[in-house]
Short mmCIF file of C-alpha atoms in Angstrom, two decimals:
data_model
loop_
_atom_site.label_atom_id
_atom_site.label_comp_id
_atom_site.label_asym_id
_atom_site.label_seq_id
_atom_site.Cartn_x
_atom_site.Cartn_y
_atom_site.Cartn_z
CA MET A 301 -75.00 53.30 162.93
CA GLN A 302 -75.64 50.08 164.87
CA ILE A 303 -75.71 45.84 164.37
CA THR A 304 -79.20 45.28 162.07
CA ASP A 305 -81.23 42.50 162.88
CA THR A 306 -80.41 41.47 159.28
CA LEU A 307 -76.48 41.75 159.55
CA LEU A 308 -76.91 39.95 163.49
CA GLN A 309 -79.40 36.87 161.98
CA LYS A 310 -76.43 36.76 159.01
CA LEU A 311 -73.31 36.99 161.38
CA MET A 312 -75.15 34.09 162.95
CA GLU A 313 -76.01 32.04 160.46
CA MET A 314 -72.49 32.16 158.90
CA GLU A 315 -70.22 31.87 161.94
CA GLY A 316 -72.50 29.03 163.79
CA CYS A 317 -72.36 28.58 167.50
CA ARG A 318 -70.63 26.49 170.44
CA LEU A 319 -70.94 27.00 173.36
CA SER A 320 -67.81 25.21 174.57
CA ALA A 321 -64.38 26.91 173.75
CA TYR A 322 -62.10 25.07 170.79
CA ARG A 323 -59.34 26.11 169.12
CA ASP A 324 -60.27 27.86 165.78
CA GLU A 325 -58.28 26.94 162.37
CA GLY A 326 -55.62 28.97 163.83
CA GLY A 327 -55.20 27.40 167.29
CA VAL A 328 -56.70 30.35 169.40
CA PRO A 329 -59.20 29.16 171.86
CA THR A 330 -62.51 30.23 170.62
CA ILE A 331 -66.45 30.30 171.63
CA GLY A 332 -69.82 31.37 170.59
CA TYR A 333 -70.10 32.57 167.46
CA GLY A 334 -66.26 33.35 167.00
CA HIS A 335 -65.81 35.08 170.20
CA THR A 336 -62.03 35.24 171.22
CA ARG A 337 -61.44 37.49 174.22
CA GLY A 338 -60.54 36.14 177.34
CA VAL A 339 -61.79 32.44 175.89
CA ARG A 340 -59.89 29.49 178.28
CA MET A 341 -60.32 26.23 177.30
CA GLY A 342 -63.09 24.53 179.00
CA ASP A 343 -65.26 27.90 179.03
CA ARG A 344 -68.98 26.96 178.24
CA ILE A 345 -71.41 29.56 177.92
CA SER A 346 -75.04 30.26 177.27
CA PRO A 347 -77.13 30.45 174.09
CA GLN A 348 -77.68 34.69 174.87
CA GLN A 349 -74.01 34.75 176.43
CA ALA A 350 -72.60 33.83 172.74
CA ARG A 351 -75.19 36.22 171.42
CA ASP A 352 -74.18 39.11 173.58
CA TRP A 353 -70.48 38.85 172.26
CA LEU A 354 -71.26 38.23 169.19
CA LEU A 355 -72.84 41.90 169.58
CA GLN A 356 -70.43 43.68 170.86
CA ASP A 357 -67.73 41.70 168.85
CA ALA A 358 -69.35 43.20 165.09
CA THR A 359 -70.56 46.52 166.81
CA GLU A 360 -66.57 46.71 167.83
CA VAL A 361 -65.68 45.53 163.73
CA MET A 362 -68.06 48.31 162.32
CA ARG A 363 -67.00 50.90 164.18
CA GLN A 364 -63.71 49.99 162.45
CA VAL A 365 -65.45 49.67 159.24
CA ARG A 366 -66.80 53.22 159.76
CA ARG A 367 -63.62 54.46 160.21
CA LEU A 368 -61.90 53.35 157.05
CA HIS A 369 -64.60 56.02 155.50
CA VAL A 370 -65.37 53.55 152.32
CA ALA A 371 -69.34 52.70 153.02
CA ARG A 372 -71.20 54.76 151.66
CA THR A 373 -74.91 52.89 152.62
CA GLU A 374 -75.88 50.56 155.51
CA ALA A 375 -75.61 47.82 152.72
CA GLN A 376 -72.65 48.83 152.06
CA LEU A 377 -71.24 48.64 155.21
CA GLU A 378 -73.03 45.91 156.50
CA ALA A 379 -71.15 43.88 153.90
CA LEU A 380 -67.75 45.58 154.28
CA THR A 381 -68.51 44.30 158.75
CA SER A 382 -69.28 40.64 157.55
CA PHE A 383 -66.18 40.39 155.57
CA ALA A 384 -63.75 41.85 158.59
CA PHE A 385 -65.88 40.38 161.01
CA ASN A 386 -64.55 36.99 159.24
CA VAL A 387 -61.02 38.23 158.07
CA GLY A 388 -60.14 40.81 160.85
CA ILE A 389 -59.87 44.21 159.83
CA GLY A 390 -56.07 43.98 159.22
CA ARG A 391 -56.87 42.12 156.58
CA LEU A 392 -59.19 43.87 155.43
CA LYS A 393 -57.32 47.17 155.17
CA GLN A 394 -54.85 45.55 153.49
CA SER A 395 -56.86 44.11 150.58
CA THR A 396 -57.48 44.86 147.11
CA LEU A 397 -60.81 45.03 148.18
CA LEU A 398 -60.65 48.06 149.78
CA LYS A 399 -58.25 49.30 146.87
CA THR A 400 -60.93 48.23 144.58
CA ILE A 401 -63.99 49.88 146.33
CA ARG A 402 -61.79 53.41 146.95
CA GLN A 403 -60.83 53.44 143.51
CA GLY A 404 -64.62 53.56 142.05
CA GLY A 405 -64.54 50.10 140.88
CA SER A 406 -67.70 48.69 138.84
CA LYS A 407 -70.04 46.59 140.50
CA ALA A 408 -68.50 43.26 138.64
CA ALA A 409 -65.00 44.20 139.55
CA ILE A 410 -66.13 44.37 143.58
CA GLN A 411 -68.08 41.63 143.59
CA ARG A 412 -64.51 39.60 142.50
CA GLN A 413 -63.01 40.90 145.11
CA PHE A 414 -65.27 39.53 147.30
CA LYS A 415 -64.60 36.60 145.91
CA ARG A 416 -61.58 35.77 146.29
CA TRP A 417 -61.68 35.13 149.54
CA VAL A 418 -62.85 31.94 149.79
CA TYR A 419 -59.63 29.95 150.43
CA ALA A 420 -59.14 28.59 154.48
CA GLY A 421 -55.58 26.06 155.04
CA GLY A 422 -55.19 26.25 151.05
CA SER A 423 -59.35 24.37 150.05
CA LYS A 424 -62.36 26.29 148.73
CA LEU A 425 -64.62 26.38 151.50
CA PRO A 426 -68.37 25.68 150.71
CA GLY A 427 -69.30 27.85 153.79
CA LEU A 428 -66.98 30.81 152.01
CA VAL A 429 -68.89 30.38 149.11
CA ALA A 430 -71.93 31.39 150.37
CA ARG A 431 -70.86 34.35 152.50
CA ARG A 432 -68.98 35.71 149.93
CA GLN A 433 -71.35 35.49 147.61
CA TRP A 434 -73.67 37.47 150.68
CA GLU A 435 -71.43 40.03 150.34
CA ALA A 436 -70.74 41.18 147.08
CA GLU A 437 -74.54 41.19 146.50
CA HIS A 438 -75.48 42.44 149.69
CA PHE A 439 -72.64 44.91 149.24
CA PHE A 440 -74.87 46.60 145.89
CA ALA A 441 -78.40 46.69 147.82
CA PRO A 442 -80.40 49.08 147.61
CA SER A 443 -80.65 50.98 151.08
CA TYR A 444 -80.20 53.62 153.21
CA PRO A 445 -77.09 56.18 153.20
CA THR A 446 -75.18 55.94 156.13
CA ASP A 447 -75.09 58.46 158.50
CA ASP A 448 -71.68 59.72 157.89
CA GLU A 449 -72.44 60.28 154.00
CA ILE A 450 -76.02 62.16 155.15
CA ILE A 451 -73.54 64.01 157.20
CA ASP A 452 -71.27 64.60 154.36
CA ARG A 453 -73.63 66.15 152.25
CA VAL A 454 -75.06 68.43 154.29
#
C-alpha cells in the first residue's frame, strides 16, 4: 500500500512546512515537513522537494507500521502512520496504544490512548489535540482492508 492523497494532505496540513532549516524542539536540524535526514543549518529547499521528502519519509514510516501487523484497514494504517510520523516508530512500539490495539481494545479504549499523546515539553498543544482527534476518528473510519489483511483471509 502506498501513501494515499488523504494521508499526504493531512500530514502536510498537520506538520506544516518550512523551506529553511530550523532546529526542532529537540534541537535536531529539520526542514520541509519534518524531514531530518542529512539536514544542515542554512539549508533551503523548494516546495516540491519538501513534498517529495514527506512522501519518502511517510512511506518509510508506513512500511514500519505495516511490520507491526495491527492495521487491518487502510484507515487504521493511515492513522497509525500519522501517529508514528509524529512521535516516532519506537514510541509507538512501546505505547499503551499499540498494546490496547493488540489486545482487541474497544473503540473508546483505543481512542482514549490516541488522545493521551497531546503534550510536548510538558504543555498540552492544540495542534496535537487536533491531530490525535483526527487519528482517533480515522482509525475507525470505514475503509478497505489492507493488502496484508486480504492475503491473511485467502
